Short mmCIF file of C-alpha atoms and ligand atoms in Angstrom, two decimals:
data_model
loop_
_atom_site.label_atom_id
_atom_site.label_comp_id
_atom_site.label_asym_id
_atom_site.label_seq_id
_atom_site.Cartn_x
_atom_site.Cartn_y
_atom_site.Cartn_z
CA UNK A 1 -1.36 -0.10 4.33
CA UNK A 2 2.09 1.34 5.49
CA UNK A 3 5.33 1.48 4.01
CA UNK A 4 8.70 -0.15 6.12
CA UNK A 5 12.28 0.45 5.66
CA UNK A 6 15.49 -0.99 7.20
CA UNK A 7 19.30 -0.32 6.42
CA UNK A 8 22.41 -1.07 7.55
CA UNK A 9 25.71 1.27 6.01
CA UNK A 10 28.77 1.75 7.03
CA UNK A 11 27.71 5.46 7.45
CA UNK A 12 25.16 7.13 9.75
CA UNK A 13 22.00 6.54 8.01
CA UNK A 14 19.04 8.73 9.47
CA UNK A 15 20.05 10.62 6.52
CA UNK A 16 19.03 7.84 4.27
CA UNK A 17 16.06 6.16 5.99
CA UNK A 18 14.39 10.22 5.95
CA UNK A 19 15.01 10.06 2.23
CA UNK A 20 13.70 6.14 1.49
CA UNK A 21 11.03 7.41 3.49
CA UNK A 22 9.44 9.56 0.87
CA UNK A 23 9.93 7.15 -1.32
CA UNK A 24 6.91 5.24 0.84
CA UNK A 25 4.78 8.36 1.78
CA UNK A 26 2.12 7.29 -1.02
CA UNK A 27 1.40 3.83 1.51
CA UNK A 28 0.62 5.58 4.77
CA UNK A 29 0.72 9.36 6.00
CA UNK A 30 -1.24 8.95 9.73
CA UNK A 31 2.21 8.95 11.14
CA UNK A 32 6.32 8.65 10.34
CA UNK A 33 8.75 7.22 12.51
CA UNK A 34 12.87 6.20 12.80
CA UNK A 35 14.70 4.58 15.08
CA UNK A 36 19.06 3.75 14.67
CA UNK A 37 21.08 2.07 17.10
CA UNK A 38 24.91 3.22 17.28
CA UNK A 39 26.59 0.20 19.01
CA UNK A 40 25.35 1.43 22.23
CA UNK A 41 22.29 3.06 22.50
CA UNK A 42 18.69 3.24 19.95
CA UNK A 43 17.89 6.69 18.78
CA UNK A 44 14.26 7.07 18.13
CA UNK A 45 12.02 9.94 16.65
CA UNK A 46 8.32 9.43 15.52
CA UNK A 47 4.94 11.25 15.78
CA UNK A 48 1.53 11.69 13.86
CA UNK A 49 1.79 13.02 10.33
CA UNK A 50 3.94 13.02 7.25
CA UNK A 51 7.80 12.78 7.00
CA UNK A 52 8.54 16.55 6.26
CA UNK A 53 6.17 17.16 9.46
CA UNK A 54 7.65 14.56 11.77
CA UNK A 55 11.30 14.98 11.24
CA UNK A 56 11.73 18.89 10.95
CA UNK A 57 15.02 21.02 12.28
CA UNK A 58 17.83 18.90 13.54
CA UNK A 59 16.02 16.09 14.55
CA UNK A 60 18.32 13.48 12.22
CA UNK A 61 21.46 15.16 13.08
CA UNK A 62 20.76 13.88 16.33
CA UNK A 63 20.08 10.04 15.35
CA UNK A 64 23.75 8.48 14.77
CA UNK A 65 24.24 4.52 14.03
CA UNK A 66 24.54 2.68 10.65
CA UNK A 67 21.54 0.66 11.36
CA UNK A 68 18.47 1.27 11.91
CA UNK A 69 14.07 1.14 11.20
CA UNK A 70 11.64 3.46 9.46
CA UNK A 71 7.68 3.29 8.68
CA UNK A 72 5.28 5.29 7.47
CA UNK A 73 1.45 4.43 9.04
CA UNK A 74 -2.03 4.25 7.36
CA UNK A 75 -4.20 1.88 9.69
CA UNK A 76 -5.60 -0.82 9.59
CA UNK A 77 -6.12 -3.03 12.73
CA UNK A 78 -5.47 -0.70 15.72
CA UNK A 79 -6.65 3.39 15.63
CA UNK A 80 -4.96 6.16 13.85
CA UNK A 81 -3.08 7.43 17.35
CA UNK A 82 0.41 7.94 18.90
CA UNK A 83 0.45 4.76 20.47
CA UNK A 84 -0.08 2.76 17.41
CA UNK A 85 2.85 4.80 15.70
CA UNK A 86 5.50 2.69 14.76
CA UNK A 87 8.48 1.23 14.69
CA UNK A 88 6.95 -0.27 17.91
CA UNK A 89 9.36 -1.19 20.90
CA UNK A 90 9.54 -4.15 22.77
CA UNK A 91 12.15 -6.48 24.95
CA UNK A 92 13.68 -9.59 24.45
CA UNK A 93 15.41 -10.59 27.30
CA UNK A 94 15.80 -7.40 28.54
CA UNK A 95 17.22 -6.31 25.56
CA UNK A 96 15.45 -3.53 23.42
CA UNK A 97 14.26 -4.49 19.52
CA UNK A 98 12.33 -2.49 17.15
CA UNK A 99 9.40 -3.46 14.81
CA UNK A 100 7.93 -2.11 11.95
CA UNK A 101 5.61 -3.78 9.86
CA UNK A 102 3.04 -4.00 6.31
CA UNK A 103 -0.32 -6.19 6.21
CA UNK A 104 -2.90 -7.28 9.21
CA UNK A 105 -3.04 -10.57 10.65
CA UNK A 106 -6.41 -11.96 10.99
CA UNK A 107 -5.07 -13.83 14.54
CA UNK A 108 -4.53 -10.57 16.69
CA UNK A 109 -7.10 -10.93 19.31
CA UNK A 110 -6.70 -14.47 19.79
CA UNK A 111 -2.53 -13.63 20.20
CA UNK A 112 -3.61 -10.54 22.45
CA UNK A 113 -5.57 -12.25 24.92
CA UNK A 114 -2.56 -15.57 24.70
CA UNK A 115 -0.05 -12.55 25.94
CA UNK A 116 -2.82 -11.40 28.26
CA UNK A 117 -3.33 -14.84 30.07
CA UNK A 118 0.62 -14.56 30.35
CA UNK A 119 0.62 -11.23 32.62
CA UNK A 120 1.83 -9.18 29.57
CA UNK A 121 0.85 -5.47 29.10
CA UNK A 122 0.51 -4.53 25.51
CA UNK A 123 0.48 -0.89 25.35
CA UNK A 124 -0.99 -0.46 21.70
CA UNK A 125 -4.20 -1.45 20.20
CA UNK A 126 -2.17 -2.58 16.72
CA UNK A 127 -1.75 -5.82 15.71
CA UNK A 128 2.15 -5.09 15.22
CA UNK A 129 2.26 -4.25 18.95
CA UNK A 130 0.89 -8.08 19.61
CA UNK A 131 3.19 -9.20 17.11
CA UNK A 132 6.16 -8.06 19.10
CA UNK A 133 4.96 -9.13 22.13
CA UNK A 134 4.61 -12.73 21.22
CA UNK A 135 8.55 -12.31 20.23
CA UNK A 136 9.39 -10.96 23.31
CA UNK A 137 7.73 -13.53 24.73
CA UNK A 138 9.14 -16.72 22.93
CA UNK A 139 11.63 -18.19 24.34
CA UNK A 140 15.13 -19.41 22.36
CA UNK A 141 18.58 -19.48 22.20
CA UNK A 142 18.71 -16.08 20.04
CA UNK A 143 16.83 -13.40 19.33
CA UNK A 144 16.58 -14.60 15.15
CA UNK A 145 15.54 -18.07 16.98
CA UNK A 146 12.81 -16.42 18.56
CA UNK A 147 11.97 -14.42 15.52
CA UNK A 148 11.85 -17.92 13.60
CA UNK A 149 9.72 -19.94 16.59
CA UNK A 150 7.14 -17.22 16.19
CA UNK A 151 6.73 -16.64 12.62
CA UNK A 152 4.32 -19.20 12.21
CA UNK A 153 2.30 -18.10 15.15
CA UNK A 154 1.38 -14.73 12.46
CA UNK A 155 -1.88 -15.70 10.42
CA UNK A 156 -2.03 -13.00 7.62
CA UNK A 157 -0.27 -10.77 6.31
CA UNK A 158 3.63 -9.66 7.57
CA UNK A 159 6.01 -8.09 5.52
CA UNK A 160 8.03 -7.06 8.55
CA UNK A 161 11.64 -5.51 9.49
CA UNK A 162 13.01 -5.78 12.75
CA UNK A 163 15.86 -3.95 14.45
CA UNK A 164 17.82 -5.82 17.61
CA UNK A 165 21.00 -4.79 18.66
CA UNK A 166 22.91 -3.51 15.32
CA UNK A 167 21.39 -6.27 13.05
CA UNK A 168 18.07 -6.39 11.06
CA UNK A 169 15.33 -9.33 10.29
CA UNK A 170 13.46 -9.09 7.61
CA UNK A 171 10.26 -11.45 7.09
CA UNK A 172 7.26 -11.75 4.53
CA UNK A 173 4.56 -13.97 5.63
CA UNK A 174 4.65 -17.29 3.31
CA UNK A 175 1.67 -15.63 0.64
CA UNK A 176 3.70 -12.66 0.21
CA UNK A 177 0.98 -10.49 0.53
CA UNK A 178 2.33 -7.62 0.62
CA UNK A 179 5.69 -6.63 -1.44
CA UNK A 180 9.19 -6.23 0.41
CA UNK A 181 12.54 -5.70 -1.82
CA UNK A 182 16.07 -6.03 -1.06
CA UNK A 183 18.36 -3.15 -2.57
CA UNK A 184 22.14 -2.39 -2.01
CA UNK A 185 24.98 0.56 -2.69
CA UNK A 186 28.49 1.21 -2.14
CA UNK A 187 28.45 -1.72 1.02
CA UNK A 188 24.82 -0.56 2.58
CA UNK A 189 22.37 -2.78 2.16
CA UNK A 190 18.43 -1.83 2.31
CA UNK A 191 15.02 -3.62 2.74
CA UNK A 192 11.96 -1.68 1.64
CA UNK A 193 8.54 -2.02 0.83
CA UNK A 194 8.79 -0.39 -2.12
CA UNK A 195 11.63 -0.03 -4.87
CA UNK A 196 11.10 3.26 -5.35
CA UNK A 197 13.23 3.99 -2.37
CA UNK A 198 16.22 2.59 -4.10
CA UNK A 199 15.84 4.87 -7.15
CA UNK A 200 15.67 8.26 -4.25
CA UNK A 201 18.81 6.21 -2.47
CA UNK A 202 21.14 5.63 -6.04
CA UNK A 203 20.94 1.68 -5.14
CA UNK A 204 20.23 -1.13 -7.19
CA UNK A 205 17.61 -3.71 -6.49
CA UNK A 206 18.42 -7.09 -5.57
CA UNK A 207 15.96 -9.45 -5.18
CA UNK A 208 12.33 -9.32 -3.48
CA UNK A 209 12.41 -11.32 0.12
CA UNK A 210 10.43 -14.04 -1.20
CA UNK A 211 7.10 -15.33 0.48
CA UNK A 212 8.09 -17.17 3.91
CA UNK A 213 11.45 -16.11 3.86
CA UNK A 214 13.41 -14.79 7.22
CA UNK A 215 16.48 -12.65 6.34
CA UNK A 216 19.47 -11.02 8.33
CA UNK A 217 20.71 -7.72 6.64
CA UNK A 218 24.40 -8.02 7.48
CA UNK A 219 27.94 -6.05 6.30
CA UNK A 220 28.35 -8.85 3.91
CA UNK A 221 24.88 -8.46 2.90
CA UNK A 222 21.51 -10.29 3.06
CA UNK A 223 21.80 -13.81 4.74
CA UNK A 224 18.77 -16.52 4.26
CA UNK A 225 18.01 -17.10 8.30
CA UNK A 226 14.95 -19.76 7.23
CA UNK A 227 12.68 -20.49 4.20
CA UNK A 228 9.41 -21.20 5.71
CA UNK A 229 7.76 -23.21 2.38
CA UNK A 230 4.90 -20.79 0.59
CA UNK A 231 2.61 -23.87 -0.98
CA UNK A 232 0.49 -20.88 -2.87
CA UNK A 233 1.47 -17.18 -3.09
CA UNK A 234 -1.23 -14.63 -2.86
CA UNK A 235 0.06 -11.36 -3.93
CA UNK A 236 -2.23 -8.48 -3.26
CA UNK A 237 -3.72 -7.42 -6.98
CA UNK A 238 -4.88 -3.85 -5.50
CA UNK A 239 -1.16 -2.98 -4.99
CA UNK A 240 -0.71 -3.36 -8.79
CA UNK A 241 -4.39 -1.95 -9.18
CA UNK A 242 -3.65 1.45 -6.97
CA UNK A 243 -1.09 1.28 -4.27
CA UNK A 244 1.88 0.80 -5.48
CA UNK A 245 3.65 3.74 -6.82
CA UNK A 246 3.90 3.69 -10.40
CA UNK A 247 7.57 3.05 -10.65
CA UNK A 248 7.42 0.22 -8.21
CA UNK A 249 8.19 -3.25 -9.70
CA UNK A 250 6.68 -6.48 -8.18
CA UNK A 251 8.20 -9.83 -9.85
CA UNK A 252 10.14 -8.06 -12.56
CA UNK A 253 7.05 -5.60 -13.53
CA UNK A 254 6.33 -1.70 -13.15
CA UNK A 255 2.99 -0.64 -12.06
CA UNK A 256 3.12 1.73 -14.92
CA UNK A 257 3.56 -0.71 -17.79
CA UNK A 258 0.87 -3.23 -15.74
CA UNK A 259 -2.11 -0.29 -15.46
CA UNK A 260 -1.48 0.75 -19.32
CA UNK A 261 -1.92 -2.70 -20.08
CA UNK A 262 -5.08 -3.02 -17.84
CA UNK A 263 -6.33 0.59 -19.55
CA UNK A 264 -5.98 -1.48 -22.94
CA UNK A 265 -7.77 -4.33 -21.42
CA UNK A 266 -10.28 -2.43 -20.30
CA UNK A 267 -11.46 -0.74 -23.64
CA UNK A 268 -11.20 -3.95 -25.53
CA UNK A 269 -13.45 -5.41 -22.94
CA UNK A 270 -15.55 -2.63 -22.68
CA UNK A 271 -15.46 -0.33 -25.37
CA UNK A 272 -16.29 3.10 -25.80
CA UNK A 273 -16.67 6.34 -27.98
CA UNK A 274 -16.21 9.84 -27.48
CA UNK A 275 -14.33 13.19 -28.12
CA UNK A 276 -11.02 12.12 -25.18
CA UNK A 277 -10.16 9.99 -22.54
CA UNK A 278 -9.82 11.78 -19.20
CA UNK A 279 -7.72 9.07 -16.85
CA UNK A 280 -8.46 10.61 -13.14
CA UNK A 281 -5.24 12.09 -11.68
CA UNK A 282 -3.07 10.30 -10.37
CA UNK A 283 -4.38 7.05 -9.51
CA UNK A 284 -6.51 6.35 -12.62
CA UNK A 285 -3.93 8.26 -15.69
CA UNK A 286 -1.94 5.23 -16.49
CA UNK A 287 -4.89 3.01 -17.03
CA UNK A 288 -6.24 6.04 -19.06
CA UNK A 289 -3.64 6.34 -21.36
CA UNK A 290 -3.35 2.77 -21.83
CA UNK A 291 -7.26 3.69 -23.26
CA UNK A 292 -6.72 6.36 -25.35
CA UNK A 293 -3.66 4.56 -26.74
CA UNK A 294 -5.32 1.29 -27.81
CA UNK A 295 -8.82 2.91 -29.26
CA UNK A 296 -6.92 5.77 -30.50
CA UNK A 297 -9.51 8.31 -28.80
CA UNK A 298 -7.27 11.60 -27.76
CA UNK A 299 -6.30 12.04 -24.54
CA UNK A 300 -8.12 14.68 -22.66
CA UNK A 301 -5.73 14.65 -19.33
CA UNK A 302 -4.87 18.65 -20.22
CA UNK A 303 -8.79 19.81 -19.70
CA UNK A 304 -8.30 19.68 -15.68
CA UNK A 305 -5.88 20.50 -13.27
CA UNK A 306 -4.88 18.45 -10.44
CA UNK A 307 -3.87 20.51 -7.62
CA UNK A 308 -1.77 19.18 -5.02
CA UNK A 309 -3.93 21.24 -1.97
CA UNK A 310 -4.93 17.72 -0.68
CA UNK A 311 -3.26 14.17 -0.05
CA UNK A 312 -5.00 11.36 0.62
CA UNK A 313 -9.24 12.43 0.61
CA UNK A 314 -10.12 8.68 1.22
CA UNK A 315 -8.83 8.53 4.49
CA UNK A 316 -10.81 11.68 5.57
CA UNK A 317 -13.25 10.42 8.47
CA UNK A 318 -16.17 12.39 6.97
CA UNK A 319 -18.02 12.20 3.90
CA UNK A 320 -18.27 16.04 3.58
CA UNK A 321 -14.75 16.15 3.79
CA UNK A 322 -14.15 13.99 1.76
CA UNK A 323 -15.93 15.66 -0.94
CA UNK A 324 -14.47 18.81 -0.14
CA UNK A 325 -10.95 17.08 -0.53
CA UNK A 326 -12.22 16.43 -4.22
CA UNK A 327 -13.66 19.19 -4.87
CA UNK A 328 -9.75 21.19 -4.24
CA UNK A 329 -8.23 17.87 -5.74
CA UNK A 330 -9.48 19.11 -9.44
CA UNK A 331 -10.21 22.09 -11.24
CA UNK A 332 -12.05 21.49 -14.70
CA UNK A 333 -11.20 23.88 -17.39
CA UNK A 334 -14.83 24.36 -18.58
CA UNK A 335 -13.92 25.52 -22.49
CA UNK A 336 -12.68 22.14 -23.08
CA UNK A 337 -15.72 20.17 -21.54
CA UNK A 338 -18.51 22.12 -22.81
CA UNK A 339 -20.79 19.87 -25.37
CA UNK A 340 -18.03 16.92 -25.28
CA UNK A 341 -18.57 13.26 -25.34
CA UNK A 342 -15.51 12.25 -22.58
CA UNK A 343 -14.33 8.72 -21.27
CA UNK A 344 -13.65 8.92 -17.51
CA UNK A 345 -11.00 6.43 -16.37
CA UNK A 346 -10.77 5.95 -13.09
CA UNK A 347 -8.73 2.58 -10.96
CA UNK A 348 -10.94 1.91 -8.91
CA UNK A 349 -14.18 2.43 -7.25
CA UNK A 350 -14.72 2.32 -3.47
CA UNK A 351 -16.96 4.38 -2.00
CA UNK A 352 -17.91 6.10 -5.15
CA UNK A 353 -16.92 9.91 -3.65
CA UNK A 354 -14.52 10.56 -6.30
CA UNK A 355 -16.75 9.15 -9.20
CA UNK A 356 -19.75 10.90 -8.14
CA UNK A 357 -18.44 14.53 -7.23
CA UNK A 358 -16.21 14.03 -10.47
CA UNK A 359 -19.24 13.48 -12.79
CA UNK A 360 -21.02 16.34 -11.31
CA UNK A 361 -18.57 18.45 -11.78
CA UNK A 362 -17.77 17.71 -15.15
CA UNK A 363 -21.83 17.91 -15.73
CA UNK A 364 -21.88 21.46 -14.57
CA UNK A 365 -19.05 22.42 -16.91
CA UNK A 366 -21.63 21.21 -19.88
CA UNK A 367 -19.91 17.61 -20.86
CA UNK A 368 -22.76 15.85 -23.26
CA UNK A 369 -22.07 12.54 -22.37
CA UNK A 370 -20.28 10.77 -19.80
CA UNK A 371 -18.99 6.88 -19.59
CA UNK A 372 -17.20 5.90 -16.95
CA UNK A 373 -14.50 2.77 -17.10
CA UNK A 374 -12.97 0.86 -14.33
CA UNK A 375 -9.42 -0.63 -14.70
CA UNK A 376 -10.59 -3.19 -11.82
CA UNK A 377 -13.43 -5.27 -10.99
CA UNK A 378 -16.16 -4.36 -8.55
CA UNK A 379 -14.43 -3.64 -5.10
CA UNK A 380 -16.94 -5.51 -2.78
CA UNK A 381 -15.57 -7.60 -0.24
CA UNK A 382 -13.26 -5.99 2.68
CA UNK A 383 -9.65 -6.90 2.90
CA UNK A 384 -8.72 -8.12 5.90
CA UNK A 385 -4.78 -8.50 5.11
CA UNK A 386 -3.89 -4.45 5.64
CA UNK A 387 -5.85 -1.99 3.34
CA UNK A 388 -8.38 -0.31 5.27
CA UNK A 389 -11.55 -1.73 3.28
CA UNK A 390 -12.66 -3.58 6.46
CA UNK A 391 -12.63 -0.76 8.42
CA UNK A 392 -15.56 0.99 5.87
CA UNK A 393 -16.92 -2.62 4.56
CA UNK A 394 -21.07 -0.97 4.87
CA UNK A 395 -20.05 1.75 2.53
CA UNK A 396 -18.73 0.10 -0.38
CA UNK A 397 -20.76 0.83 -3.16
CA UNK A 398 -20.46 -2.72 -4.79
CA UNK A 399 -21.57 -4.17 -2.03
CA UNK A 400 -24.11 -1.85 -1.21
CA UNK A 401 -25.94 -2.60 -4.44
CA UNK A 402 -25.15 -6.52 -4.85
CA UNK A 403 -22.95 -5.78 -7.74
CA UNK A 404 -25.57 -4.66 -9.84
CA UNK A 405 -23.60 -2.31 -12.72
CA UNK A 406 -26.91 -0.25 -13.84
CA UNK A 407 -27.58 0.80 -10.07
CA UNK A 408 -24.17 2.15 -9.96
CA UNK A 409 -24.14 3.41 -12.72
CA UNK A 410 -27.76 5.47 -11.87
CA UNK A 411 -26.40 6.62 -8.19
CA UNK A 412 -22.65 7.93 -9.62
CA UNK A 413 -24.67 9.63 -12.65
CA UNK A 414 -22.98 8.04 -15.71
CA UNK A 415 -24.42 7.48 -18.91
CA UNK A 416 -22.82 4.17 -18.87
CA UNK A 417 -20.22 2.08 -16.68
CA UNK A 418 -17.35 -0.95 -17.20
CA UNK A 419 -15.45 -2.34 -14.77
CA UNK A 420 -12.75 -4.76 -16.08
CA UNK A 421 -13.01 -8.15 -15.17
CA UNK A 422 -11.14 -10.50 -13.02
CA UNK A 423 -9.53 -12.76 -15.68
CA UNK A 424 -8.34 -9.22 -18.29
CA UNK A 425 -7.14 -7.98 -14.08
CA UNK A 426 -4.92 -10.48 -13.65
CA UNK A 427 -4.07 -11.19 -17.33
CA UNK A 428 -2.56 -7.88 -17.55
CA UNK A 429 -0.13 -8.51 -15.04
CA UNK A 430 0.74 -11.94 -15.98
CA UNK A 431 1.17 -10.72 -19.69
CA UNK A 432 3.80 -8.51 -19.32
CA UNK A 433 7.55 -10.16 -19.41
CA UNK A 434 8.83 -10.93 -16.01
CA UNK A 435 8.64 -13.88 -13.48
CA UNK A 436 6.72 -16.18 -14.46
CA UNK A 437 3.32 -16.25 -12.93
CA UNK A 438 -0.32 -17.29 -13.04
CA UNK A 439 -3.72 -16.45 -11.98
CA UNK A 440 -3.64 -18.15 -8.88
CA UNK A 441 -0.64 -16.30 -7.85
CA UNK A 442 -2.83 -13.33 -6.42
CA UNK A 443 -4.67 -12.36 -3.67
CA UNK A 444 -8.46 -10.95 -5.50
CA UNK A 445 -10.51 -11.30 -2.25
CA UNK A 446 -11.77 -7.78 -2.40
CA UNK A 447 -13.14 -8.59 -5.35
CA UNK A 448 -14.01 -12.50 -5.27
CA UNK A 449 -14.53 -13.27 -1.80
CA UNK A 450 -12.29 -16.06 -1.62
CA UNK A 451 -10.71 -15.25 0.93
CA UNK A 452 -6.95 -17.36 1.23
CA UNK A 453 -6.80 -16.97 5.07
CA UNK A 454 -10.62 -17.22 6.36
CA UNK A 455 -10.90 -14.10 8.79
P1 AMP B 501 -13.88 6.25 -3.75
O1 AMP B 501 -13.79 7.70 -4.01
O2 AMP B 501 -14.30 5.92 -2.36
O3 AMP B 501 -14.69 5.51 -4.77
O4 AMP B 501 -12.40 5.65 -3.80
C1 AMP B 501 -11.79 5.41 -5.00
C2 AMP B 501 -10.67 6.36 -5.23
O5 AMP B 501 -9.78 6.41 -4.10
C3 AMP B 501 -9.89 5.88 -6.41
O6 AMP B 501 -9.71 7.00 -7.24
C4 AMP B 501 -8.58 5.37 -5.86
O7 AMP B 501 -7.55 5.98 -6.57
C5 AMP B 501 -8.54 5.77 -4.39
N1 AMP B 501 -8.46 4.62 -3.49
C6 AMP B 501 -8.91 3.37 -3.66
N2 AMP B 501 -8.69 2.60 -2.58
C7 AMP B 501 -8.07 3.36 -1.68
C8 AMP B 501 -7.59 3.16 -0.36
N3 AMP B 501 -7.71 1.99 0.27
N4 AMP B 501 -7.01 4.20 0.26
C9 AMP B 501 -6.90 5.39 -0.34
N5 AMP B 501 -7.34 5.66 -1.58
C10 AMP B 501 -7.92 4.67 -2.25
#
């Protein structure tokens, strides 16, 4: 997962793509990186860790240009290293462009070894560094010609900005995967991942880039290059089930309201007694209030503390510190626990780290009884289209034990466990007023199996 950026102002932006950046910190924190172009030359800054890490002193000050890229990395295809940071460079025609990209095609090898048999040197191990290469390769009568020719060349999952000489491309492959927005303020236009970037920016949103669309960000705004036709859109649920921040909206709908909605779901399809609700911090509180809320049952989010001493603990390479990251993610005020029935809401289960060290904690601090509900289904296939899943598919607990809920349930130490289904998933999004949409309209493979591009 990563987050992308692009802008074009009639102001230096550096400024502004630092800022949007945040606003995309949640989708990837490996690495951080800018590049503007002021008429004449690119200015570029990146390196391994988060935005306030990457970019400190007087770095932007030195990055003029109205135009101009930004990412933030978690990886997928390709290792966690500097040579996978983007925005990647490459050369069309001699002339420099810029890529930064969202999603993982499934096609990368095959595209490597095609640039390969061509005498190309790829210098990262990404799949966005093949990408780029097969545009620098393609030949056409313009650079957005050659973006265009090699589009359909990308099987999976793109949402993609590009910067060449003063103008940006944007792109989303033709499922639309992954989310891309257009926003715009006082004559600068933006492209993000997320629209949370306009709300740190002060600019409204426009549109979403739809599924298979090519567009030019220019001074008069964003120009339709090429509608590549999207037969079925497959929009990742998990981004409405955990990435996406909660003020992000996807066709017309917040996160937020979706995950209360699923929380309500959830306890109607699974219900449950007990003294409060205790939605997990962060991921998991929307879903549990959307709980407590429906069955009336308090909720309990006041009897722990979620510190903010670790970031991401799912992305640790090793399971000790992983646990270790939970173990400083919470502190459990044990006065409120002690002899209590409680209602653990959590978004999702993966691995089962958080579930398991959660429980046991909670069981130390005396809690009677502990049931445990999921605001998704049983996470058991790996995603190949850019969440990490297929990078740990042997540890998923699902997976590990078929599916089967009791063995689960035994090995994270509940008393009981629900995990809501598919259809109440995907209802809850499709419930709440925006685009219209069904339940074909999403991408459930990690779930499901069924795959929309076979890997
Ligand atoms: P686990 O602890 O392995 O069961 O992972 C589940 C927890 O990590 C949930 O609380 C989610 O909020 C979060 N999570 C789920 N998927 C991911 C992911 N791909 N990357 C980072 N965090 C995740």
């Amino acid at each position: 997962m990563c987050g992308i950026l692009g802008m074009l102002a009639p102001y230096n932006i550096a400024q502004d793509l630092y800022t949007g950046l945040y606003g995309l910190q949640h989708r990837g924190k490996e690495s951080a990186g800018i590049v503007t172009y002021d008429g004449i030359n690119c200015w570029h800054h990146a390196d391994m860790g988060e935005i306030a890490m990457v970019f400190r002193g007087d770095i932007l000050k030195n990055m003029p240009g109205p135009v101009g890229i930004a990412h933030n990395r978690y990886s997928t295809t390709g290792e966690s290293e500097p040579r996978n940071i983007q925005p990647i460079r490459d050369l069309w025609h001699g002339q420099e462009f810029w890529v930064a990209h969202n999603g993982n095609i499934v096609n990368s090898d095959d595209l490597r070894k095609w640039c390969q048999g061509r005498g190309a040197i790829l210098e990262t191990t990404s799949d966005t560094g093949v990408m780029a290469k097969i545009i620098s390769l393609t030949g056409a009568s313009s650079f957005e010609e050659a973006v265009i020719t090699a589009f359909p060349r990308f099987r999976g999952a793109f949402s993609m900005v590009i910067l060449y000489m003063g103008r940006i491309i944007a792109l989303r492959d033709t499922f639309g995967f992954r989310p891309l927005s257009l926003g715009q303020k006082d004559g600068a236009y933006f492209v993000a991942s997320e629209t949370g970037v306009f709300s740190h920016l002060r600019a409204k949103l426009l549109r979403e880039v739809e599924p298979g669309e090519v567009i030019l960000l220019g001074p008069m705004g964003p120009i339709t290059l090429k509608k590549f036709s999207s037969p079925e859109k497959k929009f990742c649920i998990f981004e409405y089930i955990y990435f996406l921040r909660p003020d992000a909206k996807v066709f017309g709908r917040r996160a937020r309201t979706v995950r209360e909605r699923m929380g309500e779901l959830l306890f109607l399809e699974h219900p449950a007694q007990g003294d409060f609700v205790l939605g997990i911090p962060d991921s998991g509180e929307d879903a549990g209030r959307g709980f407590a809320n429906i069955s009336r049952i308090p909720n309990g989010r006041k009897v722990i503390l979620r510190t903010h001493l670790t970031s991401r603990t799912f992305i640790e390479p090793i399971q000790e510190l992983r646990e270790r990251g939970v173990e400083l993610k919470f502190v459990f005020f044990e006065e409120n626990i002690l002899g209590k029935n409680i209602i653990i809401i959590d978004d999702s289960l993966v691995r089962g780290t958080t579930l398991k060290k959660f429980i046991a904690r909670l069981r130390d601090a005396g809690a009677a009884r502990i049931d445990v509900r999921i605001s998704s289904p049983p996470y058991r296939f790996p995603c190949h289209y850019g969440i990490d899943t297929d990078k740990i598919a042997s540890e998923l607990s699902a997976a590990r034990y078929q599916g089967n809920i009791e063995e689960i349930k035994k090995w994270i130490g509940a008393d009981s466990l629900g995990y809501l289904s598919i259809e109440n998933a995907t209802k809850a999004i499709i419930e709440i007023p925006g685009e219209t949409l069904g339940p074909s309209d999403f991408c459930t493979a990690c779930f499901t199996g069924n795959y929309p591009i076979p890997g």
